[in-house]
Each structure stands twice: as structure tokens, then as C-alpha cells.
Tab-separated table of C-alpha atoms and ligand atoms in Angstrom:
chain	number	residue	atom	x	y	z
Q	25	UNK	CA	66.896	92.723	82.002
Q	26	UNK	CA	68.376	89.246	82.557
Q	27	UNK	CA	70.322	88.207	85.649
Q	28	UNK	CA	73.586	88.327	83.677
Q	29	UNK	CA	73.412	92.056	82.977
Q	30	UNK	CA	72.401	92.836	86.570
Q	31	UNK	CA	75.539	91.024	87.721
Q	32	UNK	CA	77.967	92.897	85.485
Q	33	UNK	CA	80.831	94.205	87.558
Q	34	UNK	CA	81.350	97.977	87.626
Q	35	UNK	CA	84.886	98.238	88.953
Q	36	UNK	CA	85.416	101.889	88.041
Q	37	UNK	CA	82.316	103.409	89.568
Q	38	UNK	CA	83.294	106.958	90.570
Q	39	UNK	CA	80.589	107.252	93.193
Q	40	UNK	CA	81.594	103.997	94.814
Q	41	UNK	CA	85.209	105.190	94.880
Q	42	UNK	CA	84.109	108.444	96.518
Q	43	UNK	CA	82.141	106.616	99.190
Q	44	UNK	CA	84.582	103.780	99.894
Q	45	UNK	CA	87.582	106.062	99.485
Q	46	UNK	CA	86.331	108.478	102.140
Q	47	UNK	CA	85.700	105.584	104.482
Q	48	UNK	CA	89.088	104.042	103.875
Q	49	UNK	CA	90.883	107.357	104.410
Q	50	UNK	CA	88.939	107.747	107.677
Q	51	UNK	CA	89.964	104.236	108.624
Q	52	UNK	CA	93.642	104.946	107.975
Q	53	UNK	CA	93.516	108.346	109.716
Q	54	UNK	CA	91.983	106.645	112.774
Q	55	UNK	CA	94.673	103.975	112.563
Q	56	UNK	CA	97.404	106.596	112.743
Q	57	UNK	CA	95.598	108.332	115.622
Q	58	UNK	CA	95.421	105.124	117.638
Q	59	UNK	CA	98.611	103.452	116.423
Q	60	UNK	CA	100.172	103.585	119.876
Q	61	UNK	CA	97.485	101.273	121.241
Q	62	UNK	CA	98.778	98.305	119.202
Q	63	UNK	CA	101.716	96.062	120.160
Q	64	UNK	CA	104.489	97.376	117.881
Q	65	UNK	CA	105.714	93.893	116.943
Q	66	UNK	CA	102.872	91.587	115.959
Q	67	UNK	CA	102.521	88.833	118.562
Q	68	UNK	CA	100.595	86.279	116.440
Q	69	UNK	CA	101.764	82.701	115.861
Q	70	UNK	CA	102.688	81.302	112.421
Q	71	UNK	CA	99.607	80.222	110.458
Q	72	UNK	CA	97.211	82.341	112.534
Q	73	UNK	CA	95.427	83.787	109.518
Q	74	UNK	CA	94.563	80.442	107.930
Q	75	UNK	CA	92.432	79.728	110.960
Q	76	UNK	CA	90.531	82.982	110.536
Q	77	UNK	CA	89.878	83.258	106.802
Q	78	UNK	CA	87.911	80.924	104.492
Q	79	UNK	CA	89.758	78.515	102.211
Q	80	UNK	CA	88.123	79.808	99.036
Q	81	UNK	CA	87.412	83.256	97.602
Q	82	UNK	CA	83.823	84.580	97.842
Q	83	UNK	CA	81.518	83.930	94.870
Q	84	UNK	CA	79.521	87.081	95.460
Q	85	UNK	CA	80.365	90.632	96.502
Q	86	UNK	CA	80.753	91.371	100.166
Q	87	UNK	CA	80.285	94.791	101.718
Q	88	UNK	CA	82.959	97.300	102.614
Q	89	UNK	CA	81.821	96.978	106.241
Q	90	UNK	CA	82.516	93.253	106.193
Q	91	UNK	CA	85.969	93.825	104.732
Q	92	UNK	CA	86.894	96.583	107.178
Q	93	UNK	CA	85.623	94.511	110.105
Q	94	UNK	CA	87.983	91.739	109.031
Q	95	UNK	CA	90.857	94.181	108.657
Q	96	UNK	CA	90.267	95.318	112.243
Q	97	UNK	CA	89.724	91.880	113.757
Q	98	UNK	CA	91.932	89.612	111.672
Q	99	UNK	CA	94.523	91.575	109.722
Q	100	UNK	CA	95.679	94.231	112.194
Q	101	UNK	CA	96.691	91.683	114.858
Q	102	UNK	CA	99.100	90.268	112.286
Q	103	UNK	CA	100.549	93.653	111.393
Q	104	UNK	CA	103.856	94.906	112.770
Q	105	UNK	CA	103.393	98.633	113.039
Q	106	UNK	CA	106.245	100.133	111.066
Q	107	UNK	CA	104.692	103.583	111.363
Q	108	UNK	CA	104.446	103.359	115.147
Q	109	UNK	CA	106.485	106.041	116.926
Q	110	UNK	CA	108.037	103.199	118.943
Q	111	UNK	CA	109.303	101.304	115.888
Q	112	UNK	CA	113.102	101.337	116.131
Q	113	UNK	CA	113.990	98.090	114.312
Q	114	UNK	CA	115.954	97.585	111.051
Q	115	UNK	CA	115.818	100.940	109.272
Q	116	UNK	CA	112.609	102.948	109.027
Q	117	UNK	CA	110.137	102.624	106.145
Q	118	UNK	CA	108.643	106.086	106.113
Q	119	UNK	CA	105.072	106.823	105.202
Q	120	UNK	CA	103.714	110.375	105.199
Q	121	UNK	CA	100.587	112.201	104.163
Q	122	UNK	CA	102.342	113.535	101.049
Q	123	UNK	CA	103.906	110.166	100.170
Q	124	UNK	CA	100.668	108.367	100.785
Q	125	UNK	CA	98.649	110.798	98.655
Q	126	UNK	CA	101.213	110.584	95.868
Q	127	UNK	CA	100.940	106.809	95.937
Q	128	UNK	CA	97.157	107.124	95.854
Q	129	UNK	CA	97.287	109.483	92.907
Q	130	UNK	CA	99.559	107.062	91.093
Q	131	UNK	CA	97.121	104.211	91.796
Q	132	UNK	CA	94.260	106.425	90.642
Q	133	UNK	CA	95.882	107.325	87.341
Q	134	UNK	CA	96.847	103.681	86.898
Q	135	UNK	CA	99.377	104.258	84.128
Q	136	UNK	CA	102.291	102.183	82.871
Q	137	UNK	CA	105.248	104.424	82.164
Q	138	UNK	CA	107.699	102.082	80.505
Q	139	UNK	CA	108.256	104.212	77.391
Q	140	UNK	CA	108.013	107.991	77.212
Q	141	UNK	CA	105.017	107.699	74.871
Q	142	UNK	CA	103.051	105.601	77.366
Q	143	UNK	CA	102.783	108.658	79.657
Q	144	UNK	CA	105.231	111.451	78.881
Q	145	UNK	CA	104.611	113.127	82.248
Q	146	UNK	CA	105.744	110.023	84.138
Q	147	UNK	CA	109.157	109.923	82.451
Q	148	UNK	CA	109.675	113.667	82.505
Q	149	UNK	CA	108.589	114.164	86.117
Q	150	UNK	CA	110.904	111.358	87.185
Q	151	UNK	CA	113.841	113.037	85.463
Q	152	UNK	CA	112.992	116.421	86.961
Q	153	UNK	CA	112.481	115.137	90.506
Q	154	UNK	CA	115.680	113.065	90.440
Q	155	UNK	CA	117.542	116.164	89.247
Q	156	UNK	CA	115.972	118.157	92.113
Q	157	UNK	CA	117.200	115.629	94.608
Q	158	UNK	CA	120.633	115.391	92.969
Q	159	UNK	CA	120.921	119.158	93.437
Q	160	UNK	CA	119.808	118.918	97.075
Q	161	UNK	CA	122.564	116.358	97.586
Q	162	UNK	CA	125.006	118.579	95.734
Q	163	UNK	CA	125.905	115.792	93.333
Q	164	UNK	CA	128.344	116.409	90.487
Q	165	UNK	CA	126.707	117.621	87.267
Q	166	UNK	CA	127.492	114.314	85.570
Q	167	UNK	CA	124.628	112.732	87.496
Q	168	UNK	CA	122.074	115.189	86.140
Q	169	UNK	CA	119.815	114.306	83.237
Q	170	UNK	CA	120.964	117.131	80.974
Q	171	UNK	CA	124.153	115.255	80.026
Q	172	UNK	CA	124.709	111.560	79.624
Q	173	UNK	CA	123.866	110.802	83.237
Q	174	UNK	CA	120.669	110.897	85.183
Q	175	UNK	CA	118.502	109.328	87.807
Q	176	UNK	CA	115.818	106.674	87.733
Q	177	UNK	CA	113.456	105.228	90.326
Q	178	UNK	CA	113.877	101.530	91.041
Q	179	UNK	CA	111.698	99.427	93.311
Q	180	UNK	CA	114.470	98.611	95.759
Q	181	UNK	CA	118.159	99.040	96.488
Q	182	UNK	CA	118.633	95.432	95.403
Q	183	UNK	CA	117.248	96.228	91.949
Q	184	UNK	CA	119.433	99.339	91.780
Q	185	UNK	CA	122.535	97.243	92.482
Q	186	UNK	CA	121.389	94.560	90.068
Q	187	UNK	CA	120.966	96.878	87.100
Q	188	UNK	CA	124.345	98.550	87.565
Q	189	UNK	CA	126.059	95.199	88.056
Q	190	UNK	CA	124.524	94.026	84.777
Q	191	UNK	CA	125.623	97.250	83.063
Q	192	UNK	CA	129.159	96.882	84.420
Q	193	UNK	CA	129.356	93.229	83.397
Q	194	UNK	CA	128.169	94.089	79.918
Q	195	UNK	CA	130.734	96.873	79.602
Q	196	UNK	CA	133.689	94.824	80.752
Q	197	UNK	CA	132.763	91.801	78.651
Q	198	UNK	CA	132.547	94.028	75.587
Q	199	UNK	CA	136.049	95.314	76.264
Q	200	UNK	CA	137.597	91.937	77.011
Q	201	UNK	CA	136.614	88.525	75.696
Q	202	UNK	CA	132.903	87.705	75.830
Q	203	UNK	CA	133.662	84.400	77.558
Q	204	UNK	CA	135.630	85.992	80.402
Q	205	UNK	CA	132.762	85.852	82.908
Q	206	UNK	CA	134.623	83.381	85.097
Q	207	UNK	CA	137.480	85.894	85.462
Q	208	UNK	CA	135.384	88.814	86.713
Q	209	UNK	CA	135.949	89.779	90.344
Q	210	UNK	CA	133.752	91.933	92.587
Q	211	UNK	CA	134.705	93.634	95.852
Q	212	UNK	CA	132.689	94.627	98.866
Q	213	UNK	CA	133.083	94.520	102.632
Q	214	UNK	CA	131.710	92.069	105.130
Q	215	UNK	CA	129.268	94.849	106.083
Q	216	UNK	CA	127.813	95.229	102.577
Q	217	UNK	CA	124.119	94.336	102.445
Q	218	UNK	CA	123.356	90.749	101.446
Q	219	UNK	CA	121.517	92.246	98.447
Q	220	UNK	CA	124.935	92.467	96.783
Q	221	UNK	CA	125.606	88.756	97.236
Q	222	UNK	CA	122.183	88.024	95.790
Q	223	UNK	CA	122.750	90.214	92.754
Q	224	UNK	CA	126.128	88.538	92.134
Q	225	UNK	CA	124.357	85.163	92.186
Q	226	UNK	CA	121.815	86.441	89.673
Q	227	UNK	CA	124.430	87.961	87.380
Q	228	UNK	CA	126.548	84.799	87.390
Q	229	UNK	CA	129.642	86.087	89.188
Q	230	UNK	CA	131.487	83.034	90.416
Q	231	UNK	CA	131.193	82.823	94.214
Q	232	UNK	CA	134.959	82.332	94.513
Q	233	UNK	CA	135.416	85.679	92.722
Q	234	UNK	CA	133.442	87.653	95.287
Q	235	UNK	CA	135.953	89.332	97.591
Q	236	UNK	CA	134.288	90.076	100.893
Q	237	UNK	CA	136.862	92.261	102.633
Q	238	UNK	CA	137.004	92.078	106.378
Q	239	UNK	CA	136.251	95.083	108.571
Q	240	UNK	CA	136.671	95.591	112.287
Q	241	UNK	CA	136.191	98.067	115.090
Q	242	UNK	CA	139.434	99.917	114.250
Q	243	UNK	CA	137.680	101.632	111.306
Q	244	UNK	CA	134.214	101.439	112.853
Q	245	UNK	CA	133.462	98.715	110.318
Q	246	UNK	CA	134.299	100.820	107.267
Q	247	UNK	CA	136.183	99.231	104.371
Q	248	UNK	CA	139.950	99.865	104.455
Q	249	UNK	CA	141.294	101.144	101.108
Q	250	UNK	CA	144.615	99.361	101.739
Q	251	UNK	CA	142.846	96.044	101.945
Q	252	UNK	CA	141.026	96.717	98.692
Q	253	UNK	CA	144.259	97.681	96.954
Q	254	UNK	CA	145.927	94.495	98.143
Q	255	UNK	CA	143.063	92.312	96.951
Q	256	UNK	CA	142.917	94.010	93.557
Q	257	UNK	CA	146.680	93.637	93.058
Q	258	UNK	CA	146.577	89.942	93.940
Q	259	UNK	CA	143.718	89.339	91.545
Q	260	UNK	CA	145.480	91.152	88.730
Q	261	UNK	CA	148.582	89.089	89.334
Q	262	UNK	CA	146.461	85.946	89.159
Q	263	UNK	CA	145.173	87.029	85.728
Q	264	UNK	CA	141.695	87.863	86.983
Q	265	UNK	CA	139.677	90.968	86.066
Q	266	UNK	CA	138.648	93.274	88.942
Q	267	UNK	CA	135.504	94.954	87.615
Q	268	UNK	CA	133.090	96.066	90.324
Q	269	UNK	CA	133.308	97.667	93.754
Q	270	UNK	CA	130.238	98.092	95.936
Q	271	UNK	CA	130.788	100.484	98.846
Q	272	UNK	CA	128.236	101.571	101.424
Q	273	UNK	CA	127.406	104.814	103.156
Q	274	UNK	CA	125.392	103.764	106.197
Q	275	UNK	CA	125.715	99.980	106.430
Q	276	UNK	CA	122.710	98.012	107.598
Q	277	UNK	CA	124.371	96.618	110.717
Q	278	UNK	CA	125.926	99.743	112.166
Q	279	UNK	CA	125.644	102.647	109.670
Q	280	UNK	CA	129.361	102.423	108.869
Q	281	UNK	CA	130.433	104.723	106.072
Q	282	UNK	CA	133.109	103.624	103.644
Q	283	UNK	CA	135.690	106.270	102.589
Q	284	UNK	CA	134.464	106.972	99.063
Q	285	UNK	CA	137.256	109.221	97.812
Q	286	UNK	CA	140.061	106.792	98.633
Q	287	UNK	CA	138.145	103.750	97.436
Q	288	UNK	CA	137.154	105.610	94.294
Q	289	UNK	CA	140.788	106.296	93.415
Q	290	UNK	CA	141.537	102.579	93.468
Q	291	UNK	CA	138.417	101.687	91.495
Q	292	UNK	CA	139.039	104.398	88.900
Q	293	UNK	CA	142.678	103.549	88.365
Q	294	UNK	CA	141.740	99.910	87.777
Q	295	UNK	CA	138.844	100.663	85.430
Q	296	UNK	CA	136.328	99.159	87.819
Q	297	UNK	CA	132.694	100.196	88.092
Q	298	UNK	CA	132.208	101.911	91.469
Q	299	UNK	CA	128.735	101.733	92.995
Q	300	UNK	CA	127.714	103.209	96.335
Q	301	UNK	CA	124.745	101.874	98.250
Q	302	UNK	CA	123.514	104.644	100.540
Q	303	UNK	CA	120.008	103.246	100.976
Q	304	UNK	CA	119.415	104.673	104.440
Q	305	UNK	CA	122.037	107.326	105.148
Q	306	UNK	CA	121.893	109.358	101.991
Q	307	UNK	CA	118.748	111.151	103.168
Q	308	UNK	CA	120.868	112.792	105.868
Q	309	UNK	CA	123.260	114.098	103.214
Q	310	UNK	CA	120.770	116.763	102.102
Q	311	UNK	CA	121.829	118.546	105.314
Q	312	UNK	CA	125.063	120.447	104.598
Q	313	UNK	CA	126.599	119.216	107.863
Q	314	UNK	CA	126.209	115.558	106.729
Q	315	UNK	CA	127.157	116.034	103.067
Q	316	UNK	CA	130.773	115.132	103.949
Q	317	UNK	CA	129.763	111.461	104.157
Q	318	UNK	CA	129.322	111.319	100.411
Q	319	UNK	CA	132.442	113.327	99.630
Q	320	UNK	CA	134.163	111.391	96.893
Q	321	UNK	CA	130.873	110.695	95.132
Q	322	UNK	CA	132.463	112.257	92.050
Q	323	UNK	CA	134.615	109.119	91.741
Q	324	UNK	CA	131.615	106.802	91.572
Q	325	UNK	CA	129.826	105.475	88.507
Q	326	UNK	CA	126.511	105.056	90.255
Q	327	UNK	CA	124.890	105.285	93.610
Q	328	UNK	CA	121.543	104.691	95.174
Q	329	UNK	CA	119.396	105.786	98.091
Q	330	UNK	CA	115.963	104.652	99.153
Q	331	UNK	CA	113.570	107.555	99.622
Q	332	UNK	CA	111.177	105.021	101.150
Q	333	UNK	CA	113.456	104.549	104.124
Q	334	UNK	CA	114.002	107.931	105.746
Q	335	UNK	CA	112.651	110.476	103.282
Q	336	UNK	CA	108.903	110.352	103.928
Q	337	UNK	CA	108.154	108.697	100.577
Q	338	UNK	CA	106.012	105.588	100.776
Q	339	UNK	CA	107.513	102.310	99.578
Q	340	UNK	CA	108.650	101.703	96.878
Q	341	UNK	CA	111.024	104.421	95.797
Q	342	UNK	CA	114.743	103.660	95.437
Q	343	UNK	CA	116.661	106.326	93.602
Q	344	UNK	CA	119.559	105.372	91.372
Q	345	UNK	CA	121.870	107.861	89.671
Q	346	UNK	CA	124.368	106.935	86.991
Q	347	UNK	CA	127.002	108.969	85.189
Q	348	UNK	CA	126.669	107.062	81.945
Q	349	UNK	CA	123.137	106.160	80.957
Q	350	UNK	CA	124.375	104.444	77.794
Q	351	UNK	CA	125.951	101.701	79.872
Q	352	UNK	CA	122.508	100.915	81.293
Q	353	UNK	CA	120.638	101.058	78.022
Q	354	UNK	CA	123.290	99.079	76.137
Q	355	UNK	CA	122.855	96.274	78.659
Q	356	UNK	CA	119.105	96.409	79.170
Q	357	UNK	CA	117.341	97.792	76.111
Q	358	UNK	CA	115.128	95.803	73.790
Q	359	UNK	CA	113.163	97.108	70.860
Q	360	UNK	CA	110.304	94.791	69.893
Q	361	UNK	CA	107.931	95.850	67.134
Q	362	UNK	CA	104.978	96.152	69.490
Q	363	UNK	CA	106.722	98.877	71.497
Q	364	UNK	CA	108.100	100.918	68.597
Q	365	UNK	CA	107.011	104.546	68.395
Q	366	UNK	CA	108.235	107.694	66.657
Q	367	UNK	CA	109.687	109.430	69.721
Q	368	UNK	CA	111.727	106.408	70.779
Q	369	UNK	CA	112.859	105.572	67.242
Q	370	UNK	CA	114.039	109.147	66.734
Q	371	UNK	CA	116.023	108.973	69.984
Q	372	UNK	CA	114.272	112.064	71.273
Q	373	UNK	CA	113.272	110.636	74.639
Q	374	UNK	CA	114.301	108.505	77.583
Q	375	UNK	CA	112.479	105.175	77.863
Q	376	UNK	CA	112.914	104.017	81.443
Q	377	UNK	CA	112.080	100.420	80.488
Q	378	UNK	CA	115.721	100.295	79.347
Q	379	UNK	CA	117.029	101.334	82.780
Q	380	UNK	CA	115.400	98.562	84.795
Q	381	UNK	CA	114.534	94.843	84.898
Q	382	UNK	CA	110.732	94.832	84.454
Q	383	UNK	CA	108.934	96.433	81.552
Q	384	UNK	CA	106.033	97.887	83.527
Q	385	UNK	CA	106.504	100.776	85.928
Q	386	UNK	CA	104.101	102.918	87.882
Q	387	UNK	CA	104.122	106.697	88.286
Q	388	UNK	CA	106.364	106.546	91.356
Q	389	UNK	CA	107.836	110.011	90.944
Q	390	UNK	CA	104.467	111.518	91.920
Q	391	UNK	CA	104.943	110.551	95.557
Q	392	UNK	CA	108.484	111.932	95.753
Q	393	UNK	CA	107.347	115.087	93.978
Q	394	UNK	CA	104.521	115.511	96.460
Q	395	UNK	CA	106.890	114.993	99.386
Q	396	UNK	CA	109.275	117.630	98.043
Q	397	UNK	CA	106.471	120.070	97.247
Q	398	UNK	CA	104.220	119.658	100.262
Q	399	UNK	CA	107.102	119.699	102.771
Q	400	UNK	CA	109.933	121.621	101.081
Q	401	UNK	CA	113.613	120.871	101.528
Q	402	UNK	CA	114.127	122.986	104.660
Q	403	UNK	CA	111.469	121.071	106.605
Q	404	UNK	CA	112.897	117.788	105.311
Q	405	UNK	CA	116.365	118.727	106.561
Q	406	UNK	CA	114.919	119.529	109.981
Q	407	UNK	CA	112.973	116.287	109.981
Q	408	UNK	CA	116.252	114.382	109.551
Q	409	UNK	CA	118.073	116.566	112.078
Q	410	UNK	CA	115.394	115.949	114.682
Q	411	UNK	CA	115.799	112.170	114.379
Q	412	UNK	CA	119.564	112.481	114.647
Q	413	UNK	CA	119.146	114.614	117.763
Q	414	UNK	CA	116.800	112.007	119.283
Q	415	UNK	CA	119.384	109.315	118.510
Q	416	UNK	CA	122.053	111.421	120.181
Q	417	UNK	CA	119.826	111.721	123.277
Q	418	UNK	CA	119.283	107.958	123.295
Q	419	UNK	CA	123.021	107.372	122.945
Q	420	UNK	CA	123.585	109.663	125.928
Q	421	UNK	CA	121.071	107.733	128.041
Q	422	UNK	CA	122.749	104.441	127.164
Q	423	UNK	CA	126.228	105.715	127.908
Q	424	UNK	CA	125.162	106.944	131.358
Q	425	UNK	CA	124.086	103.437	132.419
Q	426	UNK	CA	127.018	101.270	133.597
Q	427	UNK	CA	125.160	98.084	132.597
Q	428	UNK	CA	125.323	99.122	128.943
Q	429	UNK	CA	127.859	100.232	126.383
Q	430	UNK	CA	127.784	101.909	122.995
Q	431	UNK	CA	129.362	99.461	120.548
Q	432	UNK	CA	130.195	101.763	117.618
Q	433	UNK	CA	130.157	105.556	117.535
Q	434	UNK	CA	126.853	106.887	116.209
Q	435	UNK	CA	126.920	108.975	113.042
Q	436	UNK	CA	123.314	109.246	111.891
Q	437	UNK	CA	120.185	108.067	113.731
Q	438	UNK	CA	121.214	104.485	114.516
Q	439	UNK	CA	122.511	103.610	117.984
Q	440	UNK	CA	124.331	100.279	118.394
Q	441	UNK	CA	124.521	99.219	122.025
Q	442	UNK	CA	124.514	96.179	124.297
Q	443	UNK	CA	124.592	94.980	127.864
Q	444	UNK	CA	128.245	94.860	128.908
Q	445	UNK	CA	129.821	91.454	129.563
Q	446	UNK	CA	130.352	90.390	133.146
Q	447	UNK	CA	133.885	89.070	133.771
Q	448	UNK	CA	134.663	89.243	130.042
Q	449	UNK	CA	132.320	86.324	129.371
Q	450	UNK	CA	131.316	87.190	125.798
Q	451	UNK	CA	129.237	84.065	125.276
Q	452	UNK	CA	127.085	84.737	128.307
Q	453	UNK	CA	126.878	88.364	127.305
Q	454	UNK	CA	125.564	87.438	123.844
Q	455	UNK	CA	122.917	85.219	125.422
Q	456	UNK	CA	121.884	87.998	127.758
Q	457	UNK	CA	121.554	90.474	124.932
Q	458	UNK	CA	119.452	88.015	122.944
Q	459	UNK	CA	117.226	87.513	125.970
Q	460	UNK	CA	116.934	91.245	126.475
Q	461	UNK	CA	115.952	91.688	122.826
Q	462	UNK	CA	113.205	89.076	123.129
Q	463	UNK	CA	111.919	90.504	126.397
Q	464	UNK	CA	111.798	94.060	125.074
Q	465	UNK	CA	110.083	93.101	121.824
Q	466	UNK	CA	107.554	90.778	123.395
Q	467	UNK	CA	106.482	93.626	125.680
Q	468	UNK	CA	104.826	95.071	122.572
Q	469	UNK	CA	105.855	98.532	123.730
Q	470	UNK	CA	108.629	98.996	121.200
Q	471	UNK	CA	110.475	97.095	118.524
Q	472	UNK	CA	114.255	97.054	118.167
Q	473	UNK	CA	116.407	94.654	116.138
Q	474	UNK	CA	119.912	93.262	116.441
Q	475	UNK	CA	123.054	92.477	114.525
Q	476	UNK	CA	126.457	90.903	115.159
Q	477	UNK	CA	129.705	92.870	115.047
Q	478	UNK	CA	133.012	91.046	115.606
Q	479	UNK	CA	131.077	88.181	117.171
Q	480	UNK	CA	129.194	90.436	119.583
Q	481	UNK	CA	125.410	90.448	119.599
Q	482	UNK	CA	124.490	94.110	119.311
Q	483	UNK	CA	121.129	95.798	119.789
Q	484	UNK	CA	120.102	98.403	117.232
Q	485	UNK	CA	117.866	101.375	117.923
Q	486	UNK	CA	117.182	103.072	114.581
Q	487	UNK	CA	115.267	106.291	115.036
Q	488	UNK	CA	113.402	107.494	111.967
Q	489	UNK	CA	109.690	106.748	112.155
Q	490	UNK	CA	107.724	109.875	111.237
Q	491	UNK	CA	105.696	109.929	114.474
Q	492	UNK	CA	108.624	109.425	116.879
Q	493	UNK	CA	109.059	112.151	119.499
Q	494	UNK	CA	111.333	112.599	122.485
Q	495	UNK	CA	108.856	110.933	124.835
Q	496	UNK	CA	108.832	107.738	122.761
Q	497	UNK	CA	112.603	107.503	122.879
Q	498	UNK	CA	112.608	108.054	126.651
Q	499	UNK	CA	109.850	105.475	127.131
Q	500	UNK	CA	111.745	102.993	124.967
Q	501	UNK	CA	114.862	103.418	127.056
Q	502	UNK	CA	112.872	102.918	130.249
Q	503	UNK	CA	111.442	99.633	128.966
Q	504	UNK	CA	114.933	98.472	127.937
Q	505	UNK	CA	116.367	99.424	131.331
Q	506	UNK	CA	113.527	97.758	133.251
Q	507	UNK	CA	113.800	94.533	131.268
Q	508	UNK	CA	117.589	94.591	131.671
Q	509	UNK	CA	117.388	95.048	135.390
Q	510	UNK	CA	114.902	92.177	135.637
Q	511	UNK	CA	117.296	89.957	133.638
Q	512	UNK	CA	120.379	90.961	135.583
Q	513	UNK	CA	118.774	90.332	138.963
Q	514	UNK	CA	117.075	87.049	138.119
O	629	PLP	N1	121.319	98.359	101.334
O	629	PLP	C1	121.229	98.841	102.582
O	629	PLP	C2	122.340	99.678	103.139
O	629	PLP	C3	120.099	98.556	103.357
O	629	PLP	O1	120.031	99.019	104.611
O	629	PLP	C4	119.075	97.760	102.804
O	629	PLP	C5	117.883	97.437	103.598
O	629	PLP	O2	117.718	97.833	104.715
O	629	PLP	C6	119.228	97.278	101.504
O	629	PLP	C7	120.366	97.594	100.794
O	629	PLP	C8	118.189	96.407	100.847
O	629	PLP	O3	117.138	97.184	100.496
O	629	PLP	P1	115.977	96.761	99.471
O	629	PLP	O4	114.962	96.048	100.280
O	629	PLP	O5	115.481	98.101	98.989
O	629	PLP	O6	116.555	95.961	98.381
């Protein structure tokens, strides 16, 4: 045998997978067991990894031991531990045993599910699981796959917004003149995620036609229907075409929830597409006591939630439901010869390639299916309720300390708070809160993030990591209080 054949790569060696796979699972299980020993927020300096890794890729195979040693010594120091029980920044990005195993199974099967024919189970399971979740959320029947609606998994909330914005643009331009793009107007609030601005840039909505409606503390930063109505009327008078409203349930800054029913009335009566971004908060709406926050969902054309935030499903898994699947496929479908097949040509099946931007798609429904099956909806509801209770406890602790105040009332598991200003000096107060944020996060003991509301720097404690327990919340508060007292007495 020559050297060449001895060097032939065997990348699908089952026995190697068994051996390495067991070791990697052990590695990850140990990581979870010891996750509290790491600083939650990585403390490395920019460029640290360049100093530790070679400039060129290896010519010859290295061992799994060598790789894992490097993960321990060089990669983990540069990891911010999103699964740490003391991770309270942004919104959570849940991992779980079920979600993780589902992701692994998807990687193992290694399919591309762009057309039904390319893996019928991938398309059909996705439809079934999205219907399951729609029923858990008590969504109107129009969002179920048996009619003209249905759900689809996108990679992110941004992609979900992008595809519906494209569908809405396509629909309105078909109904009016094709060259009316410069007349199309979109509406959102100043609390809407920046993903919406980005999607408008991509879709070619003129920046001067993006109405960013102001919110304030009087509505807890929810969009006021009156303001929307006014803006729409002015635009109509000016000969413009209002065509898209993006509302939010659970804004990123403060978990504000826009009043869907009232906004929906305005959108519907003006023939606008109404999308709701409920990336974080929608998970809570599987609990009957939180379902009220999506009341009015029947007036929407589409809405999305990210199961990878607070629903134990590993990234990426953003769920998008639409009432009218034709509007998506009319805007996004292509039919090249090389993808033609009998099932698609006969219109017997859904091809999810026509509901999204990329062609390729992995078997993402497996992880959501495993989460729903291995945990069951009752345990999932209690999982959510427990985080909300922990947030309520944290809110109570904050409100008992005269140095702090709660900035907006808590609804779900996000607490917005800050050090109170001394002598009404808001500027100094903002500086103090920034300093407190830095001090807390550089302790490595927890990680919180911040936002600005009406010019105030606000600290955010978002509870929702799968390993978080009462003791972690209490410890976090103690660190915040200690750092605050150090700052205030300096
Ligand atoms: N919408 C809301 C309400 C969010 O909180 C976020 C991220 O936190 C996004 C959209 C953007 O999410 P993605 O990264 O999935 O596009």
C-alpha cells in the first residue's frame, strides 16, 4: 500500500465518532457541572486568541486530547458563559439536554430539508411541531398548517421579520403600482428591536418612510395606538402608502408589551401587514395566566418567537407563524429545473425553501420536538413560572433598598432597575450606574446588561438561564449591593 492510500481521510468512521463523541459529551457534562467556577463574562482582551493559536492550519491530524487541551486552556477563557446560572444579561439563550440532543441528532443525520422530497420527515415534523406550539399558545386556527396558514422555523427573529416584510412589500406592490416602493411606509416604536431597521434597509424602504413612534414611561414604553393612528392619517394625506406595522410583545430594553388588539384594528382597517415580534416573551404565553399579553393576535398577519431564548431549545430556532402562506411563497419561491420533483410540481407538499431566504435548512424541528417530548408542556410552564417568580423576588429585593429604584414595572422575568439619582442629578446618576455595571461585571460573579429609557441608564437583570436558582439571584443581588455601597461611599 502506498503512502497516499494510508493517508486517506475517513471522516465518517463510526467507531471514531463513538469514542470521540463519548469524550466530548463527558467534557460538556463536566463543563456544566463546573460552570460556576468560571467568570461569567469573559475577561480576556481583544486579540488574545491570535497570540495563542498558530497562524496556519495544521498539515497533519492532531489528537482529540490536543484539541480538548486547547479548548480548556485557550478557548474557555474567551467564552462568556451564557449557560451559567449567574448569566442575567440581554435575554437568555437557553440550552438544555433535550435541545442539545436534538441538535446533535440533526447534526448526525446531516440532511438538507429545503424541499419536502429532500427529507419528508423534516418538513412534516416542522409543521406538526409548530402546530403543537400554536395550540399551546392558543393561537387562532388560521395560523395552523391545515388551512392556508402555518408555522416555519427561521434562524433568527431578524430573518422572521425580513421574510414577512418581503412578503408584505410584494403584496402591496402587486396591488398598487410596481414602482411605488418610495411611497411605502412602515411603523414601529422607538422600542422595536434594531433588527426591524436592518430589515427595512435590506428591503429598500426609504429611511424617511420609517416611522419610529415615540414611547415613554406613561405607557411603560408600549406603543400608543393614538400615535399610530395619527401617523397613518398624516401619511395617507401626504399620498404615501402605510403598509407594515411591527409591534413587540416583550421589547428588548424593558419587556414592554404593545397593545395588539388596538394596534391591529388600525393596521387591519388600513390594509397594512401586522407583524408581532415576541422573540423573548412569547414563551411565557404558554401559561394561561400570561396568554393575555398576546390577546389581539387574531388581528395579526404574522408573528414570531424565538424558542432558543427562553424555551430550552438550543440556538437557532425562531418560530414564525403566518396566516397566509401564499404571500410568503409568492414573494420567495423559485423553481429551477435542478430542484423540480413530482411532489412539488403536483402541489402536494410544502417546500420550506419558499418560506425563507436561504435554500439550505437543517432539521431544526428535531430539537424543539425533543424539548416538547422529553419535558412536556406542564413542566415547561413551570419552568417559565419559576423564572418569573425569581424575577419577582429580585424586584422585591431591589425595591427594599433605598439606594435603588425599579424603573419600569416588571411583567415577565426582566427587572429594570438603577441606582437612584442624588439631588436629581441625572447625569451623575447615569455615570454611577455605568460604573456599577462595569464593577459588577468585572467581578466575574454575574453578568447583567443595560439599556437607556428616557435618557436614563438602566440596569437589566433578565432571569432565564436554565441553571438559575434562588441562591444565584440572592448572590447576584448581594454583589450588586456590595459594589453599589463601595461606589457610593468612595
Ligand atoms: N426581537 C427581540 C424582541 C429581541 O429581544 C431580539 C434579541 O434579543 C431580537 C428581535 C433579535 O433577535 P435575533 O438575533 O434572533 O435576530
